[in-house]
C-alpha atoms as a printed R data frame, in Angstrom:
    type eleno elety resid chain resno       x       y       z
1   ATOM     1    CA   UNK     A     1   3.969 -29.857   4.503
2   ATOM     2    CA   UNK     A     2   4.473 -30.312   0.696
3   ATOM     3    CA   UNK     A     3   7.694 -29.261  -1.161
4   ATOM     4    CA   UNK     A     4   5.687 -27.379  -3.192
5   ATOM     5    CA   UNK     A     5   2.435 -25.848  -2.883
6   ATOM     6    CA   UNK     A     6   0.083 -24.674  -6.121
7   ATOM     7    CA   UNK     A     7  -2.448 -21.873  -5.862
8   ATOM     8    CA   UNK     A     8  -4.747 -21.034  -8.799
9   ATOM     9    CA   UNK     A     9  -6.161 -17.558  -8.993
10  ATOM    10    CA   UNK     A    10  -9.016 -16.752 -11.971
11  ATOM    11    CA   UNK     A    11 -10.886 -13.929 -12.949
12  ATOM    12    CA   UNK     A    12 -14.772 -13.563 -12.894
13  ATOM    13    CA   UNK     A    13 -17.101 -16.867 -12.042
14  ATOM    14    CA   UNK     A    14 -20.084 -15.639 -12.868
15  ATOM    15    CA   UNK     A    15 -22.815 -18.512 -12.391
16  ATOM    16    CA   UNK     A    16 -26.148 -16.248 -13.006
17  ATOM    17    CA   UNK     A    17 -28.236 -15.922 -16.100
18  ATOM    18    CA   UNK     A    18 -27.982 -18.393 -18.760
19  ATOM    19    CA   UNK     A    19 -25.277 -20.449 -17.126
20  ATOM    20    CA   UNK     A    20 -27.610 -20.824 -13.946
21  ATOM    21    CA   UNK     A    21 -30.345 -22.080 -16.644
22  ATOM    22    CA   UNK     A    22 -27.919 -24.526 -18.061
23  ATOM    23    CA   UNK     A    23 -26.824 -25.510 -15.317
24  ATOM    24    CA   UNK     A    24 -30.495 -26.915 -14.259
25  ATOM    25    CA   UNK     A    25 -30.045 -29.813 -16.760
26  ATOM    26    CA   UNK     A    26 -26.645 -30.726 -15.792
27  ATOM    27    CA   UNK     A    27 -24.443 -31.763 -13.081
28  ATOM    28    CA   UNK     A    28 -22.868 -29.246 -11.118
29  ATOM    29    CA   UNK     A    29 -18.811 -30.356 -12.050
30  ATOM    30    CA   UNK     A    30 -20.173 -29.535 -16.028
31  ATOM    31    CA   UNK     A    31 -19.552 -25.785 -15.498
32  ATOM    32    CA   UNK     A    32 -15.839 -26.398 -14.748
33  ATOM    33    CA   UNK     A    33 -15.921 -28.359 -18.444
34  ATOM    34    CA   UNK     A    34 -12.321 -29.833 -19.551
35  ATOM    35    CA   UNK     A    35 -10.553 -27.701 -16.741
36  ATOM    36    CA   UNK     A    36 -12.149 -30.095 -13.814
37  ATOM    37    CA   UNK     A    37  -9.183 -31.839 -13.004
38  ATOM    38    CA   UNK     A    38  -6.422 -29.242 -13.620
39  ATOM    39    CA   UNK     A    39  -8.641 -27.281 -11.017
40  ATOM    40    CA   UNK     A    40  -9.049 -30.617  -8.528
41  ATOM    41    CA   UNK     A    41  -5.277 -30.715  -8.724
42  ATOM    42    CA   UNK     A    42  -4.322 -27.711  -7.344
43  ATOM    43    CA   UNK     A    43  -3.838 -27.116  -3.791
44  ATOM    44    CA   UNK     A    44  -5.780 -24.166  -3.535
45  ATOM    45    CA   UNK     A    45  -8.456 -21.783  -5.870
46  ATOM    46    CA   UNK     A    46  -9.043 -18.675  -5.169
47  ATOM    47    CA   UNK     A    47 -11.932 -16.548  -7.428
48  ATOM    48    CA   UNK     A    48 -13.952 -14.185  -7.842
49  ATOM    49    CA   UNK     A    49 -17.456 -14.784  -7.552
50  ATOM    50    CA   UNK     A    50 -19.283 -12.017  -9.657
51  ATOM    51    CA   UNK     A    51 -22.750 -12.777  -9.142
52  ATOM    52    CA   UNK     A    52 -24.589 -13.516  -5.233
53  ATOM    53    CA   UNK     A    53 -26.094 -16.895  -4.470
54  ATOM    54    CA   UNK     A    54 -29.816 -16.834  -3.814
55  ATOM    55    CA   UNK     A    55 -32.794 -17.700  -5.110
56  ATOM    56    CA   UNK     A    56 -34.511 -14.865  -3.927
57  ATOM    57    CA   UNK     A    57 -34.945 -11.437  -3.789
58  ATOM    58    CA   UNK     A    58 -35.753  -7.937  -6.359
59  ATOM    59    CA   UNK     A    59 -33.379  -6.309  -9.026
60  ATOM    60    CA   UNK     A    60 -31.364  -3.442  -7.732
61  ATOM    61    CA   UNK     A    61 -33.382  -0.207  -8.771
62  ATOM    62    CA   UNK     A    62 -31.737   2.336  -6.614
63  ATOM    63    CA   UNK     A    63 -29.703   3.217  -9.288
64  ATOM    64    CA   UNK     A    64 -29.745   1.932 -13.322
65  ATOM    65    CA   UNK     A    65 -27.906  -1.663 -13.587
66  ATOM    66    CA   UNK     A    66 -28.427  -2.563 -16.763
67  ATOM    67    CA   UNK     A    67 -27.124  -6.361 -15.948
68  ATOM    68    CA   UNK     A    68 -27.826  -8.443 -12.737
69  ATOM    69    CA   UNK     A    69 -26.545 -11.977 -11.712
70  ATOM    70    CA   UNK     A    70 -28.215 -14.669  -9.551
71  ATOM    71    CA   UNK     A    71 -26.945 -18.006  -9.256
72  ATOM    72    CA   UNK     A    72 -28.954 -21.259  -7.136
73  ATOM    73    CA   UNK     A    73 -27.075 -22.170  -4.534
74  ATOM    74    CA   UNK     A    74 -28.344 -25.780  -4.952
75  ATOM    75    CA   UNK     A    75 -25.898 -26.504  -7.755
76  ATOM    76    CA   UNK     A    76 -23.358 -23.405  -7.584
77  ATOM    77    CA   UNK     A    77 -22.286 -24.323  -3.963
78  ATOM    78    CA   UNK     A    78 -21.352 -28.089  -5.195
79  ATOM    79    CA   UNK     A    79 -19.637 -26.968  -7.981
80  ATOM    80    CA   UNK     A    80 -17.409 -24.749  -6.363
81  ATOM    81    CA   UNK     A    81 -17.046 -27.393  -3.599
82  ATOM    82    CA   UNK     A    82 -16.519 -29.846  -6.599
83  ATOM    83    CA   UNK     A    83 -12.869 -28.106  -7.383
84  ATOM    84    CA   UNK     A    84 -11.783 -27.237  -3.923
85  ATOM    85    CA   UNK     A    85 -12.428 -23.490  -3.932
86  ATOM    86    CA   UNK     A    86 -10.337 -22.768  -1.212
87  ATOM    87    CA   UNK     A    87 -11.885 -18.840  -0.911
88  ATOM    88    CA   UNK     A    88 -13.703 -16.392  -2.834
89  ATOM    89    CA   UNK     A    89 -14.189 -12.689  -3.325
90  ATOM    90    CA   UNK     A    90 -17.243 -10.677  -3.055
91  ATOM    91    CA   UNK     A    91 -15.754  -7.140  -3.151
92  ATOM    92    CA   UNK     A    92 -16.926  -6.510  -6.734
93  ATOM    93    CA   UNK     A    93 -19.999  -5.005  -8.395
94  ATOM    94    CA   UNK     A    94 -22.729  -7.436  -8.780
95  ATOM    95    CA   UNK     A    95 -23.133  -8.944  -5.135
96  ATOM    96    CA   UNK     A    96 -26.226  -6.489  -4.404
97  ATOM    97    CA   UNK     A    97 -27.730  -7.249  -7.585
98  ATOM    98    CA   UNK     A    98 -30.599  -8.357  -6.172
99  ATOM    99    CA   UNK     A    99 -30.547  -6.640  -2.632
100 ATOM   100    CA   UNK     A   100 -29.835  -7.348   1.017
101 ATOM   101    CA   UNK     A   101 -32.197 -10.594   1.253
102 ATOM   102    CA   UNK     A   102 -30.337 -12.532  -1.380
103 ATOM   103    CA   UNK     A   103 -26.468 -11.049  -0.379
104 ATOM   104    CA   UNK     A   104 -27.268 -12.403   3.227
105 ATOM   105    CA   UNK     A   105 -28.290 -15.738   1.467
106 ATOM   106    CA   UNK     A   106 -24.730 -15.835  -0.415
107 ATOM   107    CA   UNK     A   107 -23.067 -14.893   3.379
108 ATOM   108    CA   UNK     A   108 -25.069 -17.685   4.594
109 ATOM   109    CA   UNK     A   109 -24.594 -20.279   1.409
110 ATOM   110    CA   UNK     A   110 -21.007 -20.037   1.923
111 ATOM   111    CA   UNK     A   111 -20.739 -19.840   5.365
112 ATOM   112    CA   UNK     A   112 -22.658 -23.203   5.754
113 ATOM   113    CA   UNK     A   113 -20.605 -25.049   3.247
114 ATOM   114    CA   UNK     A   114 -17.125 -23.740   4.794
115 ATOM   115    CA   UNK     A   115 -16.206 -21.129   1.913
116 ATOM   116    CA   UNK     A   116 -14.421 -18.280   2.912
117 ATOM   117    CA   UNK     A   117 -14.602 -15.197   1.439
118 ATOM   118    CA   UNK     A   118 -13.706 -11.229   1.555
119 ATOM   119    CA   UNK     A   119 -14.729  -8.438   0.162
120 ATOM   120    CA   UNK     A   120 -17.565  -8.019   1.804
121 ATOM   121    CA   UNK     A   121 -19.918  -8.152   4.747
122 ATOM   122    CA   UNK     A   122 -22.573  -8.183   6.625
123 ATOM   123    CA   UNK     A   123 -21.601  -4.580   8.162
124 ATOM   124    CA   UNK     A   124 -18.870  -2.220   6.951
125 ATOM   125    CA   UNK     A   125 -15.993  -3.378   9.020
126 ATOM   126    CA   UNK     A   126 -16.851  -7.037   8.265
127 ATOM   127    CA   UNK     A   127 -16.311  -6.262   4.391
128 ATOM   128    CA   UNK     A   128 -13.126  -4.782   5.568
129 ATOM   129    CA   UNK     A   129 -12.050  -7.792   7.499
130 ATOM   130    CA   UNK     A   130  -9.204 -10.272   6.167
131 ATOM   131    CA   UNK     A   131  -9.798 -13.950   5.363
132 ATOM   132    CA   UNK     A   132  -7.434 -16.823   6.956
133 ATOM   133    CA   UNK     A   133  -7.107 -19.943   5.338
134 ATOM   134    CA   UNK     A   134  -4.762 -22.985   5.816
135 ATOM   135    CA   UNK     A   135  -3.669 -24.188   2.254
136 ATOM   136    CA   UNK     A   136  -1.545 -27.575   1.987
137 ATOM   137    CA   UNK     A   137   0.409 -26.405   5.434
138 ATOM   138    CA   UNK     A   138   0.964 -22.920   4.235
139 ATOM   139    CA   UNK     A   139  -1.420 -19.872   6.110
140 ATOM   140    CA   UNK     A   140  -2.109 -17.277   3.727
141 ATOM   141    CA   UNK     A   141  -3.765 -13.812   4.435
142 ATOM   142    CA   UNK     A   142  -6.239 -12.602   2.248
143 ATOM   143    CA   UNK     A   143  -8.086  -9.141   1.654
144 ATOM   144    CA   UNK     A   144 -10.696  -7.831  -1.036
145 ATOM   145    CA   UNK     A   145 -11.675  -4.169  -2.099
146 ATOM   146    CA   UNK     A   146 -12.757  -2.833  -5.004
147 ATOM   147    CA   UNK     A   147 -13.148   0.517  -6.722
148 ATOM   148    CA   UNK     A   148 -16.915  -0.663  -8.614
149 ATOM   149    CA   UNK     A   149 -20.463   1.009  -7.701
150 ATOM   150    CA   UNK     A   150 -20.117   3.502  -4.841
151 ATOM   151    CA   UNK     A   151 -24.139   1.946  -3.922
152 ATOM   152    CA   UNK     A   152 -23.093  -1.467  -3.224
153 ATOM   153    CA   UNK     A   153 -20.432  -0.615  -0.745
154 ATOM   154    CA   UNK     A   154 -21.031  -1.344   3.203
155 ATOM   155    CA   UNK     A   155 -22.380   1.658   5.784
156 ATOM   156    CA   UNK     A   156 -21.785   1.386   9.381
157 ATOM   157    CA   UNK     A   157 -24.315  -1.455  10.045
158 ATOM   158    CA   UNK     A   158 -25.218  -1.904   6.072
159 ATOM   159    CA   UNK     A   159 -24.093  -5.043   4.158
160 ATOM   160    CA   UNK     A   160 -22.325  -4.427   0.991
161 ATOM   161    CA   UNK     A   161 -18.632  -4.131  -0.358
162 ATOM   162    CA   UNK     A   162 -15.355  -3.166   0.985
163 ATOM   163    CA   UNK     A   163 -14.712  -0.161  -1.505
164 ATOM   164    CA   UNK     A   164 -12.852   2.320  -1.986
165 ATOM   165    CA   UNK     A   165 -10.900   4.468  -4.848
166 ATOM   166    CA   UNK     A   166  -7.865   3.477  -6.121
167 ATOM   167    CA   UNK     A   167  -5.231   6.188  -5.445
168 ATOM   168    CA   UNK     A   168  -2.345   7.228  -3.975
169 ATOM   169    CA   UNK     A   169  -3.054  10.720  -3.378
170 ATOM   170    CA   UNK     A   170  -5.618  10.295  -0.343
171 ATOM   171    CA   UNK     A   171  -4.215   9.459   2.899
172 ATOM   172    CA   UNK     A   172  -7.690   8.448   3.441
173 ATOM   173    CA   UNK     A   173  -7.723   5.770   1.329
174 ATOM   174    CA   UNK     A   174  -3.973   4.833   2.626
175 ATOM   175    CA   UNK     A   175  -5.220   4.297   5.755
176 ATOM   176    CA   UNK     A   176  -8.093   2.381   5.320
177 ATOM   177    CA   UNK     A   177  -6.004   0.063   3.009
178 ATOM   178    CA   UNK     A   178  -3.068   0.147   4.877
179 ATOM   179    CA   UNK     A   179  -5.396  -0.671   8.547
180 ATOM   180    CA   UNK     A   180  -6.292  -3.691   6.750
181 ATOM   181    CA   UNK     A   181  -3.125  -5.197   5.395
182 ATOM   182    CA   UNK     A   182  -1.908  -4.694   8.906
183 ATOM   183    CA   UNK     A   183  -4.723  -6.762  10.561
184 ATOM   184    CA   UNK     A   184  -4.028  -9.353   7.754
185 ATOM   185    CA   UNK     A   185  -0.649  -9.043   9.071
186 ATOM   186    CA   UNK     A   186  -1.361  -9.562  13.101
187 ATOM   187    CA   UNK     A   187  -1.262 -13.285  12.099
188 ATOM   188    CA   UNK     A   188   1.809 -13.728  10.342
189 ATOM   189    CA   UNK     A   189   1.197 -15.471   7.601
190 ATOM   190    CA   UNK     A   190   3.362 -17.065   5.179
191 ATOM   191    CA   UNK     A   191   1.276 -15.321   2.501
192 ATOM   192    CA   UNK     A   192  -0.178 -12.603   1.818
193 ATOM   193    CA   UNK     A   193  -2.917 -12.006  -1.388
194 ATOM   194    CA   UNK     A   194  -4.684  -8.768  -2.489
195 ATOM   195    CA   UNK     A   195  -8.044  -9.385  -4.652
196 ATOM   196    CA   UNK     A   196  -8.723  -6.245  -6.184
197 ATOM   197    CA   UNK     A   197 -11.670  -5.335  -8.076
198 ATOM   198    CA   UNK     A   198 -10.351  -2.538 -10.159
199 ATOM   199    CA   UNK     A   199 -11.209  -0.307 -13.110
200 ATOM   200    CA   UNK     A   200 -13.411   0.036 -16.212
201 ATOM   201    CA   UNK     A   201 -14.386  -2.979 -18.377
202 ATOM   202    CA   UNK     A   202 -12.330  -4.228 -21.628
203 ATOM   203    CA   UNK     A   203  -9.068  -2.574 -20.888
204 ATOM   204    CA   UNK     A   204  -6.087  -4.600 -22.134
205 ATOM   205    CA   UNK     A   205  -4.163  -2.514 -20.103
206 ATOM   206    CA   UNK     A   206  -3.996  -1.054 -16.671
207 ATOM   207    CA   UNK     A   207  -3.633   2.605 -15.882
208 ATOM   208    CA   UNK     A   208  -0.204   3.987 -14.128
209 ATOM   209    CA   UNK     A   209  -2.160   4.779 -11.090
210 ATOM   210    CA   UNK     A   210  -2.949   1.245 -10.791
211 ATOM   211    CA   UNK     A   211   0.271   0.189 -11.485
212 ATOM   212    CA   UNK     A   212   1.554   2.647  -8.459
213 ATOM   213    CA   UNK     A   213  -0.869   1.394  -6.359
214 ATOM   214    CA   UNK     A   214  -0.026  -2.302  -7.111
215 ATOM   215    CA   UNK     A   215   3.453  -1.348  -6.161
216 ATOM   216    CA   UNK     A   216   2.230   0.599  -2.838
217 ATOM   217    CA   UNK     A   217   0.343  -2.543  -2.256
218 ATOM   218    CA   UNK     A   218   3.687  -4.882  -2.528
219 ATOM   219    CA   UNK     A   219   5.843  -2.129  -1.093
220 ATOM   220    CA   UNK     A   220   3.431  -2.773   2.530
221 ATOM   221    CA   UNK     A   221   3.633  -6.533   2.313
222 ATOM   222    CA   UNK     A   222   1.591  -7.747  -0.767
223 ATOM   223    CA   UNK     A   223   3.138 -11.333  -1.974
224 ATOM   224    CA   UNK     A   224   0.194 -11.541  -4.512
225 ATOM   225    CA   UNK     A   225  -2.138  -9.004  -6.280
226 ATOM   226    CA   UNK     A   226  -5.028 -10.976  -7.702
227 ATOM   227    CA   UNK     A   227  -6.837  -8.355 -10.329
228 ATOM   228    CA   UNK     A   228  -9.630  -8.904 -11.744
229 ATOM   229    CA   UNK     A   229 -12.966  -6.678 -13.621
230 ATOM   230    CA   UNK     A   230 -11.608  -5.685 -17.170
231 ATOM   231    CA   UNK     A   231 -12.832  -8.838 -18.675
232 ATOM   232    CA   UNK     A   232  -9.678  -9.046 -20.683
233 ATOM   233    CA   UNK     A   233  -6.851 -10.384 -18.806
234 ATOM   234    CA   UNK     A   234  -3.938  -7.700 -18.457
235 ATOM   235    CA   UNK     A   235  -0.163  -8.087 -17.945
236 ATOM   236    CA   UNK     A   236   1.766  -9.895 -15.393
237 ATOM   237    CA   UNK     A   237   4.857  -8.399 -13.358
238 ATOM   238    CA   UNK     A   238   6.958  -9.965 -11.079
239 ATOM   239    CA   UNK     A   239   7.957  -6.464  -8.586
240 ATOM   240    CA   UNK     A   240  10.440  -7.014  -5.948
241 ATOM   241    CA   UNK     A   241   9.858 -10.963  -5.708
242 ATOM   242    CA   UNK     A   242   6.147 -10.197  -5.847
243 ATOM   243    CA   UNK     A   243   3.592 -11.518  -8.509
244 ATOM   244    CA   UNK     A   244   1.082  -8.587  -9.601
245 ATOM   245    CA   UNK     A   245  -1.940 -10.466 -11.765
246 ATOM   246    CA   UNK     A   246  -3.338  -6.470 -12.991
247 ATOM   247    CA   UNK     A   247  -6.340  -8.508 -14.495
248 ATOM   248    CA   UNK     A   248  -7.613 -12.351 -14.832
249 ATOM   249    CA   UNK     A   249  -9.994 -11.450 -17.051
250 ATOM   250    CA   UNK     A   250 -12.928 -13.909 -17.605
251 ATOM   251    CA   UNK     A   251 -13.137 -17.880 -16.273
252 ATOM   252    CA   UNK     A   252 -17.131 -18.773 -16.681
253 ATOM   253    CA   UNK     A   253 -20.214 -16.544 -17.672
254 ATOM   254    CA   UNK     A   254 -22.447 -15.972 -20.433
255 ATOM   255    CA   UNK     A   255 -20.983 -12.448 -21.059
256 ATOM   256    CA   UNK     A   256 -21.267 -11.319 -24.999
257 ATOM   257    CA   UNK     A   257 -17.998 -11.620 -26.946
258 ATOM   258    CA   UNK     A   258 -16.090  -8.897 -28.353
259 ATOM   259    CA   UNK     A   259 -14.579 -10.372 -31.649
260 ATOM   260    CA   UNK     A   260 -11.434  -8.419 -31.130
261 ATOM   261    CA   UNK     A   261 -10.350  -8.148 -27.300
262 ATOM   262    CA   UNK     A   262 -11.985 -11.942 -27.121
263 ATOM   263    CA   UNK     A   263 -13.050 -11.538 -23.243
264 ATOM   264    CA   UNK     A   264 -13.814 -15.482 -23.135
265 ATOM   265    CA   UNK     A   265 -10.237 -16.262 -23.624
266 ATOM   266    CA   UNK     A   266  -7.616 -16.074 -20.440
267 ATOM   267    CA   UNK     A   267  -6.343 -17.949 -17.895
268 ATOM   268    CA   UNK     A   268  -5.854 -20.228 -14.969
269 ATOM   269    CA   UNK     A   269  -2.959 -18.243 -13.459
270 ATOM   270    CA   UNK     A   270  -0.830 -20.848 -10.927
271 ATOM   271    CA   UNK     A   271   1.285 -19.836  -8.634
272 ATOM   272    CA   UNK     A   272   3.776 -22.039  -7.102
273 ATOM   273    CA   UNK     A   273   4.987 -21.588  -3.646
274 ATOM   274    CA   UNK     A   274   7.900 -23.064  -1.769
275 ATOM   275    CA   UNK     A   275   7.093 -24.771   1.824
276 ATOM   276    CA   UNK     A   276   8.208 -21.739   3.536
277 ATOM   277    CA   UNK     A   277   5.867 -18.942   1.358
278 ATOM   278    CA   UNK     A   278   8.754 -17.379  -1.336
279 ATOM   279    CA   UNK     A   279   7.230 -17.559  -4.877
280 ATOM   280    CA   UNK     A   280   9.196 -19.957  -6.819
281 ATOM   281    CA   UNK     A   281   6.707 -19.578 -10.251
282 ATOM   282    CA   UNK     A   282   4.110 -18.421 -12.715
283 ATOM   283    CA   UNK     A   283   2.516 -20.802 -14.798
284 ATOM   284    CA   UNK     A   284  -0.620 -19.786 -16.647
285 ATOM   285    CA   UNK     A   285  -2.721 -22.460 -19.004
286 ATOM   286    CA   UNK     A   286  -4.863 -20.878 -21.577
287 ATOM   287    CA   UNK     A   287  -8.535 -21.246 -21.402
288 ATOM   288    CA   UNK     A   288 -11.862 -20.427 -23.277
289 ATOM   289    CA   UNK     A   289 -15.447 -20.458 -22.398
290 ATOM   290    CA   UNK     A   290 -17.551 -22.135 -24.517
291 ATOM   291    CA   UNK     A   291 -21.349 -23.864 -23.634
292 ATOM   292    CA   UNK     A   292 -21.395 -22.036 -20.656
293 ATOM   293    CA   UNK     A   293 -18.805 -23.623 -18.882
294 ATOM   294    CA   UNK     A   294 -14.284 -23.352 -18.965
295 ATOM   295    CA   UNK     A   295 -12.334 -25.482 -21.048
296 ATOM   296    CA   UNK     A   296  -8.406 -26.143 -21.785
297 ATOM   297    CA   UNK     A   297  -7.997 -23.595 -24.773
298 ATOM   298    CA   UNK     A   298  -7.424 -25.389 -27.945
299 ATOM   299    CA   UNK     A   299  -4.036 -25.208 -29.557
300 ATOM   300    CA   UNK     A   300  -4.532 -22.257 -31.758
301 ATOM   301    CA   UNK     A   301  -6.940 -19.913 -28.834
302 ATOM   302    CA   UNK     A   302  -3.965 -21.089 -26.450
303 ATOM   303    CA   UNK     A   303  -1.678 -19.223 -29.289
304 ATOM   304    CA   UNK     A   304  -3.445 -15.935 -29.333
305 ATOM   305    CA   UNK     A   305  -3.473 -16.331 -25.233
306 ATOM   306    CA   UNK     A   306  -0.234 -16.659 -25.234
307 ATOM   307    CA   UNK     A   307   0.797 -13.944 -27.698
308 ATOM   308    CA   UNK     A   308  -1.515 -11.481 -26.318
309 ATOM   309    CA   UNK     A   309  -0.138 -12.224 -22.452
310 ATOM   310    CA   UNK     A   310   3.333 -11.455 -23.579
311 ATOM   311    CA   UNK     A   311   2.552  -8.677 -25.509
312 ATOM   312    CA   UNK     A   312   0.285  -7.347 -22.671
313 ATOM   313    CA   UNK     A   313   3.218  -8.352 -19.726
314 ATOM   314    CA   UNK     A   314   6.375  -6.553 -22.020
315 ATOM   315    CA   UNK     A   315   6.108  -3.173 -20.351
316 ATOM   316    CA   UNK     A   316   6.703  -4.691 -16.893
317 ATOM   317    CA   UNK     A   317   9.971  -6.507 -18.383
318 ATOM   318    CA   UNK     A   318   8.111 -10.372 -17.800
319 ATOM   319    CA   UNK     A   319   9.938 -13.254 -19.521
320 ATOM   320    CA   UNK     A   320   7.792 -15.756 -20.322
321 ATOM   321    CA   UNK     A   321   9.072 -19.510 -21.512
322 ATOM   322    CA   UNK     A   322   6.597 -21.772 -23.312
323 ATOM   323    CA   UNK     A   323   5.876 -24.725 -21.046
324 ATOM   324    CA   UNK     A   324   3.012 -26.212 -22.316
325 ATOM   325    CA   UNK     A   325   0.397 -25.017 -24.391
326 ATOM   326    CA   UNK     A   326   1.213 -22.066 -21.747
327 ATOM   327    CA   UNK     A   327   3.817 -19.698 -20.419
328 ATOM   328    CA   UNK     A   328   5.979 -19.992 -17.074
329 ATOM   329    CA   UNK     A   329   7.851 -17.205 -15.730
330 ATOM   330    CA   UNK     A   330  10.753 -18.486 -12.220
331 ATOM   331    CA   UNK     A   331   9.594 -15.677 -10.095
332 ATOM   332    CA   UNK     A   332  12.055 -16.394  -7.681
333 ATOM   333    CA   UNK     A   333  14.746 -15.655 -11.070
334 ATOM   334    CA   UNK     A   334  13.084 -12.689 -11.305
């Protein structure tokens, strides 16, 4: 095993619309831009895939969607294989997008090229069901849930998404979270990682009932809390030797930019972890999306990254250094 394993976490990958049309006319690697070999480097990636991989299937009209996100497996399979994506979520709101046919053909995309994934499934306690995967010597636990669009979420023998509200208040909810931590658990890992979908879109911010629930989350064996659905990237905290990412914000898409919260701006959050699991630290590099694919964020975007993160992370009482044209933060100082 290596002294020191790296994990990279990101917000939304979202390979549909007009990236999947640019990426007709160009290899699959372009999408990962300048950030190809920072992501090749790591030991392991783990994202969130906001969009399903088909080629076929209808728009979701059971209910109004106003946006809907399809990406060809033919390329976005090689690209993800391209940077080692070690595992990805699919508990978040667009993996029904265009129906049962073509979330079967993401289940089967990534089951055929060795992917794992969360989130959800092809029945209701398959969504629920934890991932396993070996990364660099280190086993690490994985589940997915998320709070989005009560229509996409699994039924009994229904595909869809693990969801479920985000509160502390319904022992329901408890339960159902708690069940499946504790299966995560049955295989003692030397990690253990919570991707949530949570929340409303640009919030710089997370609520205090997130922030409880983070903390429940930790308090029951959480090592890492990998946010993500704002589209602005929120604060850090390190909690009880635990790193809480509230929200990644944006890594690839062709989402419109707001001039002021900037949602193609954020980060490649890495976490660094010692042979035997404990967090030793944060590092995040600055990125921006530009062309439809992720690059290194130039010197003055990696600034405002920067600036914003701390400002965003102060609350929580993180203490960032500059290492880089990023931050660090020695969670195992912390």
């Amino acid at each position: 095993m290596t002294e020191t394993v790296r994990l990279g976490f990101t917000g939304d990958v979202m390979f549909g619309r007009l990236v999947n049309e640019r990426q007709q006319h160009r290899p699959p690697h372009a999408v990962w831009g300048s950030m190809r070999e920072t992501l090749q480097s790591l030991d392991g990636l783990f994202v969130n895939l906001e969009c399903c991989l088909s080629t076929r299937g209808e728009q979701w009209q059971l209910t109004y969607r106003p946006f809907h996100f399809r990406a060809d497996p033919a390329w976005a399979i090689p690209a993800l294989q391209d940077v080692g994506v070690t595992w990805v979520t699919l508990g978040n709101n667009h993996v029904l997008d265009y129906g049962e046919v073509a979330l079967e053909d993401t289940f089967d995309a990534l089951e055929e090229s060795q992917i794992p994934y969360a989130g959800a499934g092809r029945t209701e306690a398959n969504a629920w069901e934890p991932s396993h995967v070996r990364v660099a010597g280190l086993d690490v636990a994985l589940v997915a849930f998320t709070d989005n669009t009560p229509e996409y979420a699994a039924d009994g023998e229904s595909p869809g998404t693990a969801r479920v509200p985000i509160t502390l208040d319904d022992d329901a909810v408890l339960e159902r979270v708690g069940s499946a931590l504790d299966s995560a658990r049955e295989a003692d890992p030397d990690l253990l990682v919570a991707s949530l979908h949570w929340g409303p879109n640009m919030r710089e911010y997370p609520p205090q009932e997130f922030q409880d629930f983070a903390h429940w989350l930790v308090d029951h064996g959480v090592d890492i809390l990998h946010g993500h659905s704002a589209h602005v990237f929120q604060g850090v905290e390190v909690y009880d030797g635990s790193v809480i990412l509230y929200d990644t914000g944006d890594f690839v898409d062709d989402y419109s930019v707001d001039e002021t919260l900037r949602n193609d701006r954020s980060f490649l959050f890495e976490i660094r972890v010692s042979a035997d699991g404990e967090l030793r630290e944060l590092r995040c590099h600055p990125t921006e999306i530009d062309t439809f694919a992720v690059h290194h964020a130039p010197s003055a975007v990696a600034k405002w990254c920067r600036d914003r993160l701390q400002e965003r992370s102060s609350s929580f009482g993180t203490r960032f250094e500059r290492a880089g044209d990023g931050l660090h933060v020695d969670v195992a100082a912390s």
